[in-house]
mmCIF file of C-alpha atoms in Angstrom:
data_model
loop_
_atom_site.group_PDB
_atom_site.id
_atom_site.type_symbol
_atom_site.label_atom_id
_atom_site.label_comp_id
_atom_site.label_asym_id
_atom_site.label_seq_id
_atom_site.Cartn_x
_atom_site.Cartn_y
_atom_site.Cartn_z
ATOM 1 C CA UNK P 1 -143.465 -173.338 52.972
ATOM 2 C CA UNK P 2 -141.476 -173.395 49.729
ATOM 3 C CA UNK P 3 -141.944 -170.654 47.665
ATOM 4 C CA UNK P 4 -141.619 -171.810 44.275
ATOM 5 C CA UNK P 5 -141.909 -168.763 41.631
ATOM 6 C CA UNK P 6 -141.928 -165.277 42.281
ATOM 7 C CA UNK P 7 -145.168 -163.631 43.453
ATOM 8 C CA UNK P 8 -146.772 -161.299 41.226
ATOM 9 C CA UNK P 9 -146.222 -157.560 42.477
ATOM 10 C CA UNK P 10 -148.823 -155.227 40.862
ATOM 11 C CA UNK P 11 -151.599 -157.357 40.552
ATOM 12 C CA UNK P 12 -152.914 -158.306 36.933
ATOM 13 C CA UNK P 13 -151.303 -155.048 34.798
ATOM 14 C CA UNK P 14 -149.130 -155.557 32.282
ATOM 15 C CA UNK P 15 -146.570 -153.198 31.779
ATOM 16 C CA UNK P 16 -144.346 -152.535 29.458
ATOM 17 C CA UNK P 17 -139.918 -152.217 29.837
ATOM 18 C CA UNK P 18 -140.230 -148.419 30.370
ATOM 19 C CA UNK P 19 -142.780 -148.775 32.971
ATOM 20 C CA UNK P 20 -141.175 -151.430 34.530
ATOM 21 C CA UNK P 21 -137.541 -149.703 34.882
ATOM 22 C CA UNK P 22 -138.927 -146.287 36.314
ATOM 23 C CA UNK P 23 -140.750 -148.305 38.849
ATOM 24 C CA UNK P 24 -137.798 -150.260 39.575
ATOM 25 C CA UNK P 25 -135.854 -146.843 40.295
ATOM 26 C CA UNK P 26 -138.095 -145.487 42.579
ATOM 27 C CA UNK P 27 -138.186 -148.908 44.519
ATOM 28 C CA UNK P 28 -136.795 -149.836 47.739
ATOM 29 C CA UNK P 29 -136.747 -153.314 46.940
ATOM 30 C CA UNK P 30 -135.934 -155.248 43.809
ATOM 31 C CA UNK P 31 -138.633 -156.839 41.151
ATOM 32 C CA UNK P 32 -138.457 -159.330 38.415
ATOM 33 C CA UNK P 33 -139.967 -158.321 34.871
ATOM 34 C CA UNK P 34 -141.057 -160.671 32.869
ATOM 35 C CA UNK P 35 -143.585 -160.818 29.367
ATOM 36 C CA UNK P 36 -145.331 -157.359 31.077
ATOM 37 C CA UNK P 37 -145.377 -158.668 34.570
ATOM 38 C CA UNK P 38 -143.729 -157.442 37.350
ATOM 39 C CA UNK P 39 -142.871 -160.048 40.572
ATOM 40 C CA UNK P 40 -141.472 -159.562 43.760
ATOM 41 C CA UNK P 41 -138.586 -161.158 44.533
ATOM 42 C CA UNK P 42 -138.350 -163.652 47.051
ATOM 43 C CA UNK P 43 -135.586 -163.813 49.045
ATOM 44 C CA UNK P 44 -133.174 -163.565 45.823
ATOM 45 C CA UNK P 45 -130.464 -161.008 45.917
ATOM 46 C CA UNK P 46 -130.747 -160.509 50.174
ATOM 47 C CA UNK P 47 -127.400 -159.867 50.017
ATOM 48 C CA UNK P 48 -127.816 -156.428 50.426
ATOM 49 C CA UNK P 49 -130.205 -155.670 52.576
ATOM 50 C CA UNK P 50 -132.709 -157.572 53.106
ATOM 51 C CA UNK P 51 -134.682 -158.938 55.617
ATOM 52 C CA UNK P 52 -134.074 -162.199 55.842
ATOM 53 C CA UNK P 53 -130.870 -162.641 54.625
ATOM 54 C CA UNK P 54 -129.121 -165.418 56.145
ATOM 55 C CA UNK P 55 -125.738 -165.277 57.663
ATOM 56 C CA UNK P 56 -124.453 -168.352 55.592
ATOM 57 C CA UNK P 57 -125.895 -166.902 51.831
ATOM 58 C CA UNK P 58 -123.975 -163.960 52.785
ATOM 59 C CA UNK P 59 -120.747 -165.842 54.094
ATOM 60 C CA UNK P 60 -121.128 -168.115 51.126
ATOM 61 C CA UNK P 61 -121.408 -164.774 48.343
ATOM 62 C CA UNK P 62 -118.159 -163.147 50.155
ATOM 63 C CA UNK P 63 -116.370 -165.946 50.021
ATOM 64 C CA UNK P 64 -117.434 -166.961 45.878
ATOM 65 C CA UNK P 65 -116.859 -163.094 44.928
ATOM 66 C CA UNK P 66 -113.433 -162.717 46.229
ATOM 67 C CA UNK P 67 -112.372 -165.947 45.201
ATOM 68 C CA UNK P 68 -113.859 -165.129 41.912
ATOM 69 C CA UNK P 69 -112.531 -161.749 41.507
ATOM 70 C CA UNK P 70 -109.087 -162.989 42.793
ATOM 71 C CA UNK P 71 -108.795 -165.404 40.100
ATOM 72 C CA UNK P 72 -109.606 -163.117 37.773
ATOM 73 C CA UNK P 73 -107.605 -159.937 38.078
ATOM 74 C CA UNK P 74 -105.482 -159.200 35.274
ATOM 75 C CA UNK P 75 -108.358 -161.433 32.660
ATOM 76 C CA UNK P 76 -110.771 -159.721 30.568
ATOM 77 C CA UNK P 77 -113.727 -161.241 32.599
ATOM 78 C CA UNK P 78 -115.093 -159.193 35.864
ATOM 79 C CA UNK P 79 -118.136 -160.424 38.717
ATOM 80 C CA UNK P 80 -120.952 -158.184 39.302
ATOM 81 C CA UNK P 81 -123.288 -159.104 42.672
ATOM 82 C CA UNK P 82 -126.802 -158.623 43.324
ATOM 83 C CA UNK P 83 -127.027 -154.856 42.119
ATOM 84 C CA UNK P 84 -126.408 -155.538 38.759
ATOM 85 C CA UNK P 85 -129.538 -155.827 36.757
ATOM 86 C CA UNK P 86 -129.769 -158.371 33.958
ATOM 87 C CA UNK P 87 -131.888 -158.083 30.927
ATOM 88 C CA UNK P 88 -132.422 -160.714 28.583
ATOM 89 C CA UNK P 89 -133.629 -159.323 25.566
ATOM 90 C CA UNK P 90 -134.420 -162.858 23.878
ATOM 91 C CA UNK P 91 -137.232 -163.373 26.302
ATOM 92 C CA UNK P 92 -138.100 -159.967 28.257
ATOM 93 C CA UNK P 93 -136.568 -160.931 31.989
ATOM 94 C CA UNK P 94 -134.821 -158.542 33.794
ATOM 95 C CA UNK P 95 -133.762 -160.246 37.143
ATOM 96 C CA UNK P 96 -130.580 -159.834 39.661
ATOM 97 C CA UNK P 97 -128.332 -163.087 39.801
ATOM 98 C CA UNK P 98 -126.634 -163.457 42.438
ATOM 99 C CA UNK P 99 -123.115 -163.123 40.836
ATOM 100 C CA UNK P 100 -122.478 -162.416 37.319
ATOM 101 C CA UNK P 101 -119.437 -162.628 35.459
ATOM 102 C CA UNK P 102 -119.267 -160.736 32.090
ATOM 103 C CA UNK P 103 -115.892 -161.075 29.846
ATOM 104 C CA UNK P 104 -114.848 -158.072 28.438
ATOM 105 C CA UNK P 105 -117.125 -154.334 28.685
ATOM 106 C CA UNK P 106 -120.394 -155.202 30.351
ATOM 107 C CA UNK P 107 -122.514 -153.929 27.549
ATOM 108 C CA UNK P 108 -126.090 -152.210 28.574
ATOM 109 C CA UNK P 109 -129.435 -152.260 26.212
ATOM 110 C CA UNK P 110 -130.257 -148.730 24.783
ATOM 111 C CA UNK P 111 -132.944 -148.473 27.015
ATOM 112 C CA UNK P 112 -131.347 -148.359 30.316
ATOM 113 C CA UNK P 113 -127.579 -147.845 30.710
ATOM 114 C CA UNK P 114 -128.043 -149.981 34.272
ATOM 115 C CA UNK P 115 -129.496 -153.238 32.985
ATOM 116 C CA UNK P 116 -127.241 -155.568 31.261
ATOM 117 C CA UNK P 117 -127.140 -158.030 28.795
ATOM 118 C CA UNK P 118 -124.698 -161.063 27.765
ATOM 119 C CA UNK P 119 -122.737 -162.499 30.552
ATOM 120 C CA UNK P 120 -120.524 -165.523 30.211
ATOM 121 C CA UNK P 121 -121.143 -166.900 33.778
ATOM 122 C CA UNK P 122 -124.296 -166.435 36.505
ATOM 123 C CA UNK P 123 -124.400 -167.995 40.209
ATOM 124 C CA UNK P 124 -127.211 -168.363 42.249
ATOM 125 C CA UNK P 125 -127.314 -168.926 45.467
ATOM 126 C CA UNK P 126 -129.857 -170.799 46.829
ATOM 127 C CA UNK P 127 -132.206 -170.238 49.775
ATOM 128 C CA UNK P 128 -135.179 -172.675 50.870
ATOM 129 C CA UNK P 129 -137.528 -169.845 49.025
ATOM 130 C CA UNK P 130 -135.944 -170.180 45.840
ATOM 131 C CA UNK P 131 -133.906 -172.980 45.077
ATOM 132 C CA UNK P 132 -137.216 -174.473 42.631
ATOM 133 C CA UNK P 133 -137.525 -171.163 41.279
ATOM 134 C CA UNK P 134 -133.698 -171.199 40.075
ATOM 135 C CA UNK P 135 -133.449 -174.985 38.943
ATOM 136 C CA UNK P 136 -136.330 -174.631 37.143
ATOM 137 C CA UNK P 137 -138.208 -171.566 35.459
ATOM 138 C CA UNK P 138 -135.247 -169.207 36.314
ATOM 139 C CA UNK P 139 -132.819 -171.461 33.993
ATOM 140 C CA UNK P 140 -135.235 -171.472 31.616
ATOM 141 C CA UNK P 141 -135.386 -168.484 31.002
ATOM 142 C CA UNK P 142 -131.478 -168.044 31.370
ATOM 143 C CA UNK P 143 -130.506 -170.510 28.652
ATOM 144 C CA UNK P 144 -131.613 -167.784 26.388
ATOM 145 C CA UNK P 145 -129.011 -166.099 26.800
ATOM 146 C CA UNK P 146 -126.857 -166.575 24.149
ATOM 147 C CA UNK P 147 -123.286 -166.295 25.582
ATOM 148 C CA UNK P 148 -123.801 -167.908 28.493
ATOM 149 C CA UNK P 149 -121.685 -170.638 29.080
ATOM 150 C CA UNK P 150 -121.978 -172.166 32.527
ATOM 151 C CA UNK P 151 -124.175 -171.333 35.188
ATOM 152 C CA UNK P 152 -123.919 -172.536 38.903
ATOM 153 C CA UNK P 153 -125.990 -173.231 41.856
ATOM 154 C CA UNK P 154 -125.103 -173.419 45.167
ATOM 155 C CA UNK P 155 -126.704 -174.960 47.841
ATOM 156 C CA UNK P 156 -127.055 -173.073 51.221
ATOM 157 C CA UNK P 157 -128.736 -176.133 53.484
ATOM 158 C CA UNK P 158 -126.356 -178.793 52.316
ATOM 159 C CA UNK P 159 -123.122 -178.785 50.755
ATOM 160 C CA UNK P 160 -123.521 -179.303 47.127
ATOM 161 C CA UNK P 161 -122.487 -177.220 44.226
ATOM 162 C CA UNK P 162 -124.212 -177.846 40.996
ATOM 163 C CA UNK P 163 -122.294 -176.598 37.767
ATOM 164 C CA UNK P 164 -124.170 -176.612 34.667
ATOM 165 C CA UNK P 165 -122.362 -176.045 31.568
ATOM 166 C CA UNK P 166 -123.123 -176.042 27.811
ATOM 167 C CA UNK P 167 -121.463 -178.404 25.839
ATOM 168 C CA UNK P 168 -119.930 -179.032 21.529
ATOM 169 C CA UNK P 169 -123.270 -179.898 21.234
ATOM 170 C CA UNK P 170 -125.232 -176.581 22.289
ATOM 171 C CA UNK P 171 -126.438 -178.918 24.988
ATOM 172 C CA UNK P 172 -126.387 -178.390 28.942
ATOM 173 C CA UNK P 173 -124.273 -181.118 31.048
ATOM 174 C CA UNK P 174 -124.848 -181.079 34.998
ATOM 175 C CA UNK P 175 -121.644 -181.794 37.480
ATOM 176 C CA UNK P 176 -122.510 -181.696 41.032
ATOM 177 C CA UNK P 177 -119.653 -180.972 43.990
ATOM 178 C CA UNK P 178 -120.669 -182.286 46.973
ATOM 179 C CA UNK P 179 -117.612 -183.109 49.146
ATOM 180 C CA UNK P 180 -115.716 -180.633 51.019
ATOM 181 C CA UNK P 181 -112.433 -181.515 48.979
ATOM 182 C CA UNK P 182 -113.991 -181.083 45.964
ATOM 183 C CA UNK P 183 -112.803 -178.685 43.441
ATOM 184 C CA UNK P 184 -115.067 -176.628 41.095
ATOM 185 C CA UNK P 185 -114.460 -175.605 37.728
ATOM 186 C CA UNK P 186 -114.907 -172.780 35.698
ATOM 187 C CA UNK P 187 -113.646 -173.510 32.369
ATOM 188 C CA UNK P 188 -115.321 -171.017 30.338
ATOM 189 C CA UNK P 189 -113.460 -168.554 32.881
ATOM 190 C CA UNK P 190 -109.932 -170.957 32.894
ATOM 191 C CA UNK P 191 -110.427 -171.067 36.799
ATOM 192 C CA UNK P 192 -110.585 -173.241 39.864
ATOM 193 C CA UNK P 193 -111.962 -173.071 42.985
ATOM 194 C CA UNK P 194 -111.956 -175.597 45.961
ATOM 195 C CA UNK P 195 -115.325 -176.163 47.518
ATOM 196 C CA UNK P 196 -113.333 -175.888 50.697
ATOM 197 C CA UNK P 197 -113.106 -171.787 50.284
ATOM 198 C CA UNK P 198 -116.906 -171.360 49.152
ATOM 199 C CA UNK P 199 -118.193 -172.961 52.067
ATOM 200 C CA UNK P 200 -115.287 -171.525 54.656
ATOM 201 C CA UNK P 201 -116.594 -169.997 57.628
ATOM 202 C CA UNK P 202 -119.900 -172.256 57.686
ATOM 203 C CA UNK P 203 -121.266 -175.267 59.719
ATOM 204 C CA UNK P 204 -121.320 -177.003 56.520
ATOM 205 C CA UNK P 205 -117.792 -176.927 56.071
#
C-alpha cells in the first residue's frame, strides 16, 4: 500500500509551535508539524533508527553525504542528515529532510535553537511510503523556502535521480539522471557528482 501523506499523530488537536517542539523532545520518534497539526512520519528520516529502514536508503544516504561533504570541505556550504530539524517559517512545517545543505552559519528561529531555517539545498530520499508525499505536498510546501535553490530526489527502487532547480525566472526546471554514467549537478553548490558513487554498493548499480 502506498502511503501517500503523513498520518495524523494526535488525533484532531491543534497545537501550537511550542507545543509541538516540547512534544517533539520528549519523543522517541520524529513528527511533522504543520498549520497546528502534528503527523507521524512515515518511513522518512529511517536513517537512524528506524524500523524499517532499508539497507539500500541507508547505502544510498552514506554514499550522497560523504560525497557531498567531500566536495565541500574548505566551501562555506555544510550537509546536515536526518537529525536536523527544518522549520519553514513562511508556511509553519517543521520536517527532517533527508540531507540538507545550508551555506554559511545554519541559522535557528528564536524559538528553538535546534530547528532551522534557510537552506540552499534539500535531498530526499525516496522509499515506496513516501516518494508521493515528497514529489508532491512535501515540495510544496518546500518551495517556500526562500533560499532554496535546488532540491533533489532520489529514487531507491529504480535508478533515477530527479534534480529540481529554480531558474532566472523564479521558476522550477526538472532534470532527471537515470543512467548509471550519468553525472549530477549541483550548481547552486559548484559541484558534481557521478550517479555511479550514489548508487555504489547497490543492485541498482
Amino acid at each position: 500500500m502506498e502511503v501517500k501523506e503523513p498520518a495524523v499523530a494526535y488525533g484532531e488537536n491543534k497545537f501550537t509551535v511550542e507545543e509541538y517542539l516540547r512534544m517533539e523532545k520528549a519523543a522517541t520518534e520524529r513528527h511533522e508539524y504543520y498549520q497546528g497539526e502534528i503527523f507521524q512520519m512515515q518511513g522518512h528520516g529511517e536513517l537512524l533508527a528506524m524500523s524499517g529502514a532499508s539497507p539500500r536508503h541507508n547505502i544510498i544516504f552514506s554514499n550522497l553525504f560523504i560525497a557531498i561533504g567531500t566536495r565541500l570541505k574548505g566551501k562555506p556550504c555544510q550537509p546536515f542528515g536526518p537529525d536536523m530539524r527544518l522549520n519553514i517559517p513562511e508556511n509553519t512545517l517543521f520536517t527532517y529532510p533527508d540531507i540538507s545543505i545550508y551555506c554559511n552559519e545554519p541559522e535557528n528561529i528564536p524559538e528553538d535553537e535546534e530547528s532551522f531555517i534557510k537552506p540552499t539545498v534539500l535531498i530526499e530520499i525516496l522509499s515506496p511510503s513516501t516518494k508521493y508525499y515528497d514529489r508532491g505536498g512535501k515540495f510544496k510546501q518546500y518551495r517556500d523556502i526562500p533560499t532554496l535553490k535546488e532540491y533533489i530526489l532520489v529514487d531507491t527502487q529504480v535508478l533515477t535521480v530527479e534534480a529540481f532547480r529554480i531558474n532566472s525566472s523564479n521558476h522550477w526546471e526538472l532534470e532527471e539522471y537515470t543512467n548509471i554514467g550519468d553525472i549530477l549537478s549541483l550548481p547552486s553548490l559548484s559541484i558534481i557528482i557521478p550517479v555511479a558513487d550514489i548508487y555504489e554498493g547497490t543492485k541498482l548499480a
